[in-house]
Amino acid sequence: MDTASQTGIFPKISALVTRHPIAILFAICFLAWAPGLLTFPPLDRDESRFAQATKQMLETGDYVDIRFGDGPRYKKPAGIHWLQAISTEIFNQSPKRDVIWTYRIPSFLGAFAALSLAFWVVRAFAGVETAFYGALALGLTLLVSSEAKLSKTDAVLIASVLGCQGVLLRAYLSDRLPGREAPSLALALLGWFAFSVGVLLKGPIILGVCFMTVVSISWWDHEWKWFKRLHPWYGILLVLVLCLPWGIAIGIESHGLFYEKSLGEDFGRKLIGGEETHGAPPGYYLALVSFSFWPATLLLIPGIWYGIKHRAEPVVRYLVCWAAGNWVLFEAAPTKLPHYILPAYPALAFLGALWLTRPEANESKGETIARRASAVLFGIVAILFALIAGWAPDHFGSGSVWFLYAAGGIGAAVALGATVIAWRSRNPKAIALAALACLILYPTFALGTAPRLEQLWLSPRLNEAVQRHIQPNDPPVIASGYTEPSLVFLLGTHTKLLNGKPAGEEAAKTGGLALIGSDQEPRFQAALQASHASAQALETIDGINYSRGLKMHITLYRVTPGAAP
């Protein structure tokens, strides 16, 4: 039995959690994740790239080749596109297939799978309440909550990582703890199946995650034989059976270009330099963790303290190697994005849950300092989130309203209650209040703040302008100066993305609608004039391209081809 039950802390909630842990986890995380799933517009750049590539699979019926617009998109395998295609075929009734939330369903369900698997991983070494707190801490992190409603790979990938790690951990503990049975062949193959899913989602990333864990723990112990308990030869055969068919097919279809692009360019460049301006020095993820791991930051520093103090225990040693090994891996890579570090987060959440429910009542001075430092960090970030919820619409939209400040204030007050409790003692009540703060602040931002950030949602506003003026026989829209993937997703696959002069030359030939950014305007107009074409300005739209951090002034034209001189 866990500490919370033994000491009578939160007895009624503790009993309810013990009886229905998964149902409560799902209910809390559904309330945290669902807001925004249906209402957020397609986001740039990765989400819209993934969704558009899936849409083109559905349009062409080609589920092997991955394309964006007129060119190949050879960066990741096809696994997530297959899942998105299934959900979109089921739920998307629009003939244009431009309803973004249907592409997000696999991520949403993948996050719930990750939640269940997180609980299952912890149950390998701890009781129900520890598993509940570990899974809840992971599920409510800002990073997981965000990835759960984006049409990308990472929510499903973390589920596959947890499936692999759960089996790896059981194999390791069976070699370290007396009386523990090694994973059966069936369970080992389920782990290898999860590994195969990870490969089909994001290529070698899951190999790196598992490799760093296995190498770290084996190096620490100076012993590798426990890995044999995973039935590796059967597992490798299963991975080949599941992954090779598409791997061979895309190699043939692309004449080897997929591997040149995905492994040689995309993956290789990320290892040797900052890809796509996303370079950052080591320490990047350490600087972000107070935000991306929030509200689990309440457990972060005490969990690390617990891991260091109890590192001699096999379970803790494994979790430390899982977290630290992968943290080093991702910090060392020159290319960095906030979500890359996600595979290390479950181990940190589980260490925090072990600290929270540990049986020892006495607290050392070091633990007190760690607990209070985490409490302060949690409280500061909560106040910042609350302020952003009310402040952002005044600077990036139509202006804020009183209820955003009110809801943000209530959320901050609840979070400060959690801060005070966590400052005073190790108490699960602080986690309950932190979860409640999430259930106030996350929906406030998703349903109240985000829809009012009109300046940031350029693509939906441009699409609305096009729909007001488009005529039945118009050719595909031409766009210049603002060419984000979300615009292609909304306007259609055949949208032409061109620089100013080529845009003017193409519009002079075909006529129709053209969206021209102010930086491309002179070259566009010069090309029209040279072709004796004319352009009528229909609307102007101002906004911010948040992917590039630039203010935009875009004019929608109707172009009439000119007669030859």
mmCIF file of C-alpha atoms in Angstrom, residues 121-436:
data_model
loop_
_atom_site.group_PDB
_atom_site.id
_atom_site.type_symbol
_atom_site.label_atom_id
_atom_site.label_comp_id
_atom_site.label_asym_id
_atom_site.label_seq_id
_atom_site.Cartn_x
_atom_site.Cartn_y
_atom_site.Cartn_z
ATOM 1 C CA VAL A 121 4.984 0.763 -16.466
ATOM 2 C CA VAL A 122 4.855 2.004 -12.875
ATOM 3 C CA ARG A 123 2.803 -0.987 -11.778
ATOM 4 C CA ALA A 124 5.877 -3.084 -12.555
ATOM 5 C CA PHE A 125 7.507 -1.722 -9.392
ATOM 6 C CA ALA A 126 4.954 0.216 -7.309
ATOM 7 C CA GLY A 127 1.366 0.311 -6.099
ATOM 8 C CA VAL A 128 -1.740 1.752 -7.675
ATOM 9 C CA GLU A 129 -1.450 5.241 -6.188
ATOM 10 C CA THR A 130 2.164 5.670 -7.260
ATOM 11 C CA ALA A 131 1.197 4.550 -10.768
ATOM 12 C CA PHE A 132 -1.730 6.954 -10.746
ATOM 13 C CA TYR A 133 0.362 9.957 -9.715
ATOM 14 C CA GLY A 134 3.123 9.077 -12.174
ATOM 15 C CA ALA A 135 0.719 8.777 -15.107
ATOM 16 C CA LEU A 136 -1.211 11.892 -14.068
ATOM 17 C CA ALA A 137 1.962 13.957 -13.740
ATOM 18 C CA LEU A 138 3.033 12.919 -17.234
ATOM 19 C CA GLY A 139 -0.396 13.391 -18.791
ATOM 20 C CA LEU A 140 -0.920 16.917 -17.479
ATOM 21 C CA THR A 141 2.466 18.263 -18.546
ATOM 22 C CA LEU A 142 2.106 21.148 -20.952
ATOM 23 C CA LEU A 143 4.095 19.207 -23.547
ATOM 24 C CA VAL A 144 1.884 16.089 -23.513
ATOM 25 C CA SER A 145 -1.298 18.194 -23.298
ATOM 26 C CA SER A 146 -0.181 20.098 -26.404
ATOM 27 C CA GLU A 147 0.914 17.077 -28.414
ATOM 28 C CA ALA A 148 -2.402 15.323 -27.641
ATOM 29 C CA LYS A 149 -4.231 17.775 -29.908
ATOM 30 C CA LEU A 150 -1.776 18.204 -32.759
ATOM 31 C CA SER A 151 -1.665 16.091 -35.911
ATOM 32 C CA LYS A 152 1.967 15.059 -35.436
ATOM 33 C CA THR A 153 3.884 11.948 -34.427
ATOM 34 C CA ASP A 154 4.897 12.672 -30.853
ATOM 35 C CA ALA A 155 1.815 11.702 -28.828
ATOM 36 C CA VAL A 156 1.705 8.296 -30.507
ATOM 37 C CA LEU A 157 5.490 7.996 -30.328
ATOM 38 C CA ILE A 158 5.529 8.430 -26.542
ATOM 39 C CA ALA A 159 2.997 5.603 -26.288
ATOM 40 C CA SER A 160 5.322 3.345 -28.289
ATOM 41 C CA VAL A 161 8.278 4.437 -26.127
ATOM 42 C CA LEU A 162 6.352 3.528 -22.968
ATOM 43 C CA GLY A 163 5.397 0.164 -24.459
ATOM 44 C CA CYS A 164 9.062 -0.596 -25.141
ATOM 45 C CA GLN A 165 10.312 0.715 -21.810
ATOM 46 C CA GLY A 166 7.685 -1.213 -19.873
ATOM 47 C CA VAL A 167 8.957 -4.491 -21.276
ATOM 48 C CA LEU A 168 12.623 -3.490 -20.982
ATOM 49 C CA LEU A 169 12.108 -2.545 -17.345
ATOM 50 C CA ARG A 170 10.414 -5.841 -16.538
ATOM 51 C CA ALA A 171 13.240 -7.781 -18.155
ATOM 52 C CA TYR A 172 15.819 -5.769 -16.213
ATOM 53 C CA LEU A 173 14.040 -6.191 -12.866
ATOM 54 C CA SER A 174 13.614 -9.931 -13.417
ATOM 55 C CA ASP A 175 17.398 -10.160 -13.499
ATOM 56 C CA ARG A 176 17.887 -7.926 -10.449
ATOM 57 C CA LEU A 177 15.100 -8.755 -8.019
ATOM 58 C CA PRO A 178 14.610 -12.233 -6.561
ATOM 59 C CA GLY A 179 11.369 -13.925 -7.472
ATOM 60 C CA ARG A 180 10.619 -11.744 -10.499
ATOM 61 C CA GLU A 181 9.766 -13.660 -13.650
ATOM 62 C CA ALA A 182 11.240 -12.727 -16.986
ATOM 63 C CA PRO A 183 8.810 -11.414 -19.612
ATOM 64 C CA SER A 184 7.046 -14.175 -21.488
ATOM 65 C CA LEU A 185 7.596 -14.500 -25.213
ATOM 66 C CA ALA A 186 4.181 -12.926 -25.823
ATOM 67 C CA LEU A 187 4.951 -9.912 -23.620
ATOM 68 C CA ALA A 188 8.399 -9.500 -25.135
ATOM 69 C CA LEU A 189 6.882 -9.528 -28.625
ATOM 70 C CA LEU A 190 4.404 -6.844 -27.569
ATOM 71 C CA GLY A 191 7.394 -4.719 -26.621
ATOM 72 C CA TRP A 192 8.979 -5.379 -29.992
ATOM 73 C CA PHE A 193 5.649 -4.533 -31.642
ATOM 74 C CA ALA A 194 5.690 -1.172 -29.841
ATOM 75 C CA PHE A 195 9.240 -0.690 -31.111
ATOM 76 C CA SER A 196 8.063 -1.397 -34.682
ATOM 77 C CA VAL A 197 5.305 1.186 -34.319
ATOM 78 C CA GLY A 198 7.917 3.705 -33.205
ATOM 79 C CA VAL A 199 10.070 2.933 -36.240
ATOM 80 C CA LEU A 200 7.109 3.428 -38.592
ATOM 81 C CA LEU A 201 6.311 6.717 -36.865
ATOM 82 C CA LYS A 202 9.691 8.399 -36.589
ATOM 83 C CA GLY A 203 12.389 6.107 -37.879
ATOM 84 C CA PRO A 204 15.510 5.714 -35.733
ATOM 85 C CA ILE A 205 14.364 7.957 -32.841
ATOM 86 C CA ILE A 206 12.913 5.093 -30.799
ATOM 87 C CA LEU A 207 16.083 3.088 -31.388
ATOM 88 C CA GLY A 208 18.109 5.957 -29.934
ATOM 89 C CA VAL A 209 15.816 6.251 -26.906
ATOM 90 C CA CYS A 210 15.933 2.538 -26.088
ATOM 91 C CA PHE A 211 19.614 2.244 -26.957
ATOM 92 C CA MET A 212 20.601 5.034 -24.556
ATOM 93 C CA THR A 213 18.603 3.436 -21.753
ATOM 94 C CA VAL A 214 19.984 -0.063 -22.312
ATOM 95 C CA VAL A 215 23.576 1.113 -22.726
ATOM 96 C CA SER A 216 23.396 3.436 -19.699
ATOM 97 C CA ILE A 217 21.999 0.844 -17.300
ATOM 98 C CA SER A 218 24.214 -1.946 -18.617
ATOM 99 C CA TRP A 219 27.307 0.232 -18.369
ATOM 100 C CA TRP A 220 26.363 1.181 -14.805
ATOM 101 C CA ASP A 221 25.884 -2.470 -13.830
ATOM 102 C CA HIS A 222 28.762 -3.794 -15.994
ATOM 103 C CA GLU A 223 26.414 -6.525 -17.172
ATOM 104 C CA TRP A 224 24.352 -7.090 -20.326
ATOM 105 C CA LYS A 225 22.896 -10.577 -20.022
ATOM 106 C CA TRP A 226 19.484 -9.329 -18.848
ATOM 107 C CA PHE A 227 18.787 -8.146 -22.405
ATOM 108 C CA LYS A 228 18.595 -11.796 -23.529
ATOM 109 C CA ARG A 229 15.343 -12.091 -21.570
ATOM 110 C CA LEU A 230 13.662 -10.011 -24.282
ATOM 111 C CA HIS A 231 13.881 -12.837 -26.870
ATOM 112 C CA PRO A 232 15.822 -10.535 -29.215
ATOM 113 C CA TRP A 233 15.984 -12.844 -32.239
ATOM 114 C CA TYR A 234 12.229 -13.312 -32.324
ATOM 115 C CA GLY A 235 11.816 -9.598 -31.721
ATOM 116 C CA ILE A 236 14.111 -8.541 -34.534
ATOM 117 C CA LEU A 237 12.264 -10.905 -36.869
ATOM 118 C CA LEU A 238 8.947 -9.291 -35.899
ATOM 119 C CA VAL A 239 10.348 -5.797 -36.504
ATOM 120 C CA LEU A 240 11.540 -6.835 -39.953
ATOM 121 C CA VAL A 241 8.183 -8.412 -40.830
ATOM 122 C CA LEU A 242 6.298 -5.269 -39.794
ATOM 123 C CA CYS A 243 8.629 -2.583 -41.109
ATOM 124 C CA LEU A 244 10.364 -4.026 -44.167
ATOM 125 C CA PRO A 245 7.365 -4.136 -46.557
ATOM 126 C CA TRP A 246 6.859 -0.396 -46.503
ATOM 127 C CA GLY A 247 10.611 0.180 -46.238
ATOM 128 C CA ILE A 248 11.180 -1.746 -49.453
ATOM 129 C CA ALA A 249 8.173 -0.211 -51.174
ATOM 130 C CA ILE A 250 9.215 3.391 -50.470
ATOM 131 C CA GLY A 251 12.776 2.604 -51.499
ATOM 132 C CA ILE A 252 11.539 1.368 -54.868
ATOM 133 C CA GLU A 253 8.925 4.123 -55.272
ATOM 134 C CA SER A 254 11.416 6.902 -54.487
ATOM 135 C CA HIS A 255 14.411 5.237 -56.162
ATOM 136 C CA GLY A 256 16.226 5.429 -52.830
ATOM 137 C CA LEU A 257 15.564 9.155 -52.419
ATOM 138 C CA PHE A 258 13.520 8.606 -49.226
ATOM 139 C CA TYR A 259 16.539 7.182 -47.392
ATOM 140 C CA GLU A 260 18.831 9.829 -48.786
ATOM 141 C CA LYS A 261 16.492 12.576 -47.575
ATOM 142 C CA SER A 262 15.206 11.111 -44.288
ATOM 143 C CA LEU A 263 18.422 9.546 -42.983
ATOM 144 C CA GLY A 264 21.134 11.382 -44.845
ATOM 145 C CA GLU A 265 19.706 14.890 -44.802
ATOM 146 C CA ASP A 266 16.941 15.250 -42.190
ATOM 147 C CA PHE A 267 18.287 12.927 -39.476
ATOM 148 C CA GLY A 268 21.957 13.345 -40.343
ATOM 149 C CA ARG A 269 21.881 17.135 -40.360
ATOM 150 C CA LYS A 270 20.130 17.180 -37.007
ATOM 151 C CA LEU A 271 23.046 15.264 -35.553
ATOM 152 C CA ILE A 272 25.751 17.524 -36.960
ATOM 153 C CA GLY A 273 24.112 20.965 -37.058
ATOM 154 C CA GLY A 274 20.982 23.013 -36.401
ATOM 155 C CA GLU A 275 18.417 21.927 -38.968
ATOM 156 C CA GLU A 276 15.939 24.530 -40.283
ATOM 157 C CA THR A 277 17.258 27.273 -37.930
ATOM 158 C CA HIS A 278 16.420 25.109 -34.900
ATOM 159 C CA GLY A 279 19.962 24.940 -33.552
ATOM 160 C CA ALA A 280 20.523 25.557 -29.842
ATOM 161 C CA PRO A 281 23.349 24.910 -27.374
ATOM 162 C CA PRO A 282 23.290 22.285 -24.610
ATOM 163 C CA GLY A 283 21.072 23.427 -21.749
ATOM 164 C CA TYR A 284 18.160 24.318 -24.030
ATOM 165 C CA TYR A 285 15.853 21.663 -22.560
ATOM 166 C CA LEU A 286 16.953 22.475 -19.027
ATOM 167 C CA ALA A 287 15.884 26.080 -19.626
ATOM 168 C CA LEU A 288 12.491 24.982 -20.973
ATOM 169 C CA VAL A 289 11.633 22.245 -18.497
ATOM 170 C CA SER A 290 9.973 24.556 -15.957
ATOM 171 C CA PHE A 291 7.358 25.358 -18.621
ATOM 172 C CA SER A 292 7.109 22.203 -20.739
ATOM 173 C CA PHE A 293 6.995 19.898 -17.687
ATOM 174 C CA TRP A 294 4.517 22.081 -15.768
ATOM 175 C CA PRO A 295 2.537 21.269 -13.540
ATOM 176 C CA ALA A 296 4.666 18.180 -12.875
ATOM 177 C CA THR A 297 7.435 20.624 -11.940
ATOM 178 C CA LEU A 298 5.899 20.276 -8.479
ATOM 179 C CA LEU A 299 7.551 16.830 -8.409
ATOM 180 C CA LEU A 300 10.561 17.518 -10.615
ATOM 181 C CA ILE A 301 13.361 18.558 -8.258
ATOM 182 C CA PRO A 302 12.288 16.221 -5.393
ATOM 183 C CA GLY A 303 12.074 13.398 -7.939
ATOM 184 C CA ILE A 304 15.626 14.073 -9.086
ATOM 185 C CA TRP A 305 16.723 14.258 -5.447
ATOM 186 C CA TYR A 306 15.008 10.925 -4.804
ATOM 187 C CA GLY A 307 16.695 9.369 -7.835
ATOM 188 C CA ILE A 308 20.145 10.439 -6.692
ATOM 189 C CA LYS A 309 19.606 9.316 -3.112
ATOM 190 C CA HIS A 310 18.115 5.913 -3.988
ATOM 191 C CA ARG A 311 20.196 5.174 -7.078
ATOM 192 C CA ALA A 312 21.366 1.871 -5.604
ATOM 193 C CA GLU A 313 17.845 0.468 -5.975
ATOM 194 C CA PRO A 314 17.392 -1.299 -9.343
ATOM 195 C CA VAL A 315 14.090 0.429 -10.162
ATOM 196 C CA VAL A 316 15.416 3.896 -9.409
ATOM 197 C CA ARG A 317 18.681 3.193 -11.220
ATOM 198 C CA TYR A 318 16.751 2.208 -14.347
ATOM 199 C CA LEU A 319 14.597 5.349 -14.237
ATOM 200 C CA VAL A 320 17.666 7.539 -13.715
ATOM 201 C CA CYS A 321 19.374 5.939 -16.727
ATOM 202 C CA TRP A 322 16.204 6.324 -18.808
ATOM 203 C CA ALA A 323 15.900 10.022 -17.988
ATOM 204 C CA ALA A 324 19.571 11.000 -17.871
ATOM 205 C CA GLY A 325 20.697 8.927 -20.843
ATOM 206 C CA ASN A 326 18.074 10.436 -23.118
ATOM 207 C CA TRP A 327 18.513 13.920 -21.718
ATOM 208 C CA VAL A 328 22.192 13.780 -22.664
ATOM 209 C CA LEU A 329 21.266 12.426 -26.098
ATOM 210 C CA PHE A 330 18.866 15.238 -26.933
ATOM 211 C CA GLU A 331 20.935 18.008 -25.344
ATOM 212 C CA ALA A 332 23.967 16.870 -27.331
ATOM 213 C CA ALA A 333 22.112 16.979 -30.669
ATOM 214 C CA PRO A 334 22.588 20.425 -32.263
ATOM 215 C CA THR A 335 19.020 20.552 -33.626
ATOM 216 C CA LYS A 336 16.485 21.154 -30.871
ATOM 217 C CA LEU A 337 12.743 21.637 -30.661
ATOM 218 C CA PRO A 338 10.736 21.642 -27.418
ATOM 219 C CA HIS A 339 9.011 18.305 -28.084
ATOM 220 C CA TYR A 340 12.162 16.318 -28.856
ATOM 221 C CA ILE A 341 12.857 15.777 -25.138
ATOM 222 C CA LEU A 342 9.457 14.143 -24.482
ATOM 223 C CA PRO A 343 10.801 10.524 -24.315
ATOM 224 C CA ALA A 344 12.739 11.466 -21.151
ATOM 225 C CA TYR A 345 9.710 12.914 -19.368
ATOM 226 C CA PRO A 346 8.006 9.676 -18.249
ATOM 227 C CA ALA A 347 11.012 8.633 -16.150
ATOM 228 C CA LEU A 348 11.098 12.049 -14.474
ATOM 229 C CA ALA A 349 7.373 11.826 -13.717
ATOM 230 C CA PHE A 350 7.785 8.333 -12.267
ATOM 231 C CA LEU A 351 10.677 9.403 -10.032
ATOM 232 C CA GLY A 352 8.508 12.237 -8.765
ATOM 233 C CA ALA A 353 5.662 9.829 -8.022
ATOM 234 C CA LEU A 354 8.046 7.534 -6.127
ATOM 235 C CA TRP A 355 9.167 10.472 -4.013
ATOM 236 C CA LEU A 356 5.590 11.565 -3.334
ATOM 237 C CA THR A 357 4.464 8.143 -2.120
ATOM 238 C CA ARG A 358 7.667 6.962 -0.438
ATOM 239 C CA PRO A 359 7.071 5.364 2.988
ATOM 240 C CA GLU A 360 9.645 7.416 4.944
ATOM 241 C CA ALA A 361 7.998 10.126 7.041
ATOM 242 C CA ASN A 362 11.155 12.042 8.032
ATOM 243 C CA GLU A 363 12.601 14.558 5.608
ATOM 244 C CA SER A 364 16.212 15.533 5.218
ATOM 245 C CA LYS A 365 17.349 19.108 4.733
ATOM 246 C CA GLY A 366 18.227 18.380 1.100
ATOM 247 C CA GLU A 367 14.768 17.022 0.408
ATOM 248 C CA THR A 368 13.138 20.058 2.010
ATOM 249 C CA ILE A 369 15.163 22.393 -0.183
ATOM 250 C CA ALA A 370 14.277 20.353 -3.288
ATOM 251 C CA ARG A 371 10.564 20.301 -2.422
ATOM 252 C CA ARG A 372 10.394 24.037 -1.763
ATOM 253 C CA ALA A 373 12.390 24.911 -4.866
ATOM 254 C CA SER A 374 9.937 22.916 -6.983
ATOM 255 C CA ALA A 375 6.980 24.568 -5.236
ATOM 256 C CA VAL A 376 8.315 28.055 -6.006
ATOM 257 C CA LEU A 377 9.074 27.136 -9.625
ATOM 258 C CA PHE A 378 5.580 25.688 -10.049
ATOM 259 C CA GLY A 379 3.935 28.787 -8.604
ATOM 260 C CA ILE A 380 5.895 31.255 -10.740
ATOM 261 C CA VAL A 381 5.041 29.440 -13.964
ATOM 262 C CA ALA A 382 1.368 29.180 -12.963
ATOM 263 C CA ILE A 383 1.188 32.956 -12.493
ATOM 264 C CA LEU A 384 2.848 33.507 -15.887
ATOM 265 C CA PHE A 385 0.348 31.204 -17.613
ATOM 266 C CA ALA A 386 -2.533 33.022 -15.939
ATOM 267 C CA LEU A 387 -1.198 36.419 -17.021
ATOM 268 C CA ILE A 388 -0.645 35.261 -20.622
ATOM 269 C CA ALA A 389 -4.240 34.023 -20.824
ATOM 270 C CA GLY A 390 -5.531 37.551 -20.272
ATOM 271 C CA TRP A 391 -2.684 39.580 -21.773
ATOM 272 C CA ALA A 392 -2.190 37.848 -25.144
ATOM 273 C CA PRO A 393 -5.450 38.966 -26.856
ATOM 274 C CA ASP A 394 -4.595 42.613 -26.131
ATOM 275 C CA HIS A 395 -1.341 42.256 -28.069
ATOM 276 C CA PHE A 396 -2.121 39.650 -30.737
ATOM 277 C CA GLY A 397 -5.847 39.952 -31.284
ATOM 278 C CA SER A 398 -9.083 41.809 -30.786
ATOM 279 C CA GLY A 399 -8.528 42.577 -27.127
ATOM 280 C CA SER A 400 -9.058 40.713 -23.899
ATOM 281 C CA VAL A 401 -12.249 40.411 -21.866
ATOM 282 C CA TRP A 402 -12.837 40.352 -18.156
ATOM 283 C CA PHE A 403 -13.590 36.646 -17.885
ATOM 284 C CA LEU A 404 -10.128 35.712 -19.201
ATOM 285 C CA TYR A 405 -8.518 37.657 -16.375
ATOM 286 C CA ALA A 406 -11.051 36.227 -13.927
ATOM 287 C CA ALA A 407 -10.494 32.620 -15.015
ATOM 288 C CA GLY A 408 -6.742 33.157 -15.088
ATOM 289 C CA GLY A 409 -6.881 34.634 -11.593
ATOM 290 C CA ILE A 410 -8.897 31.685 -10.262
ATOM 291 C CA GLY A 411 -6.477 29.229 -11.862
ATOM 292 C CA ALA A 412 -3.506 31.092 -10.408
ATOM 293 C CA ALA A 413 -5.130 31.164 -6.957
ATOM 294 C CA VAL A 414 -5.674 27.402 -7.033
ATOM 295 C CA ALA A 415 -2.087 26.890 -8.195
ATOM 296 C CA LEU A 416 -0.809 29.098 -5.379
ATOM 297 C CA GLY A 417 -2.790 26.925 -2.961
ATOM 298 C CA ALA A 418 -0.879 23.946 -4.324
ATOM 299 C CA THR A 419 2.346 25.920 -3.926
ATOM 300 C CA VAL A 420 1.655 26.672 -0.266
ATOM 301 C CA ILE A 421 0.800 23.046 0.528
ATOM 302 C CA ALA A 422 3.882 21.765 -1.315
ATOM 303 C CA TRP A 423 6.047 24.323 0.498
ATOM 304 C CA ARG A 424 4.859 23.076 3.870
ATOM 305 C CA SER A 425 5.074 19.309 3.362
ATOM 306 C CA ARG A 426 5.070 16.382 0.967
ATOM 307 C CA ASN A 427 1.331 16.075 0.403
ATOM 308 C CA PRO A 428 -0.760 14.618 -2.462
ATOM 309 C CA LYS A 429 -3.273 17.425 -1.880
ATOM 310 C CA ALA A 430 -0.820 19.686 -3.697
ATOM 311 C CA ILE A 431 -1.000 17.424 -6.765
ATOM 312 C CA ALA A 432 -4.808 17.482 -6.629
ATOM 313 C CA LEU A 433 -4.827 21.284 -6.593
ATOM 314 C CA ALA A 434 -2.212 21.418 -9.349
ATOM 315 C CA ALA A 435 -4.441 19.200 -11.502
ATOM 316 C CA LEU A 436 -7.407 21.464 -10.758
#
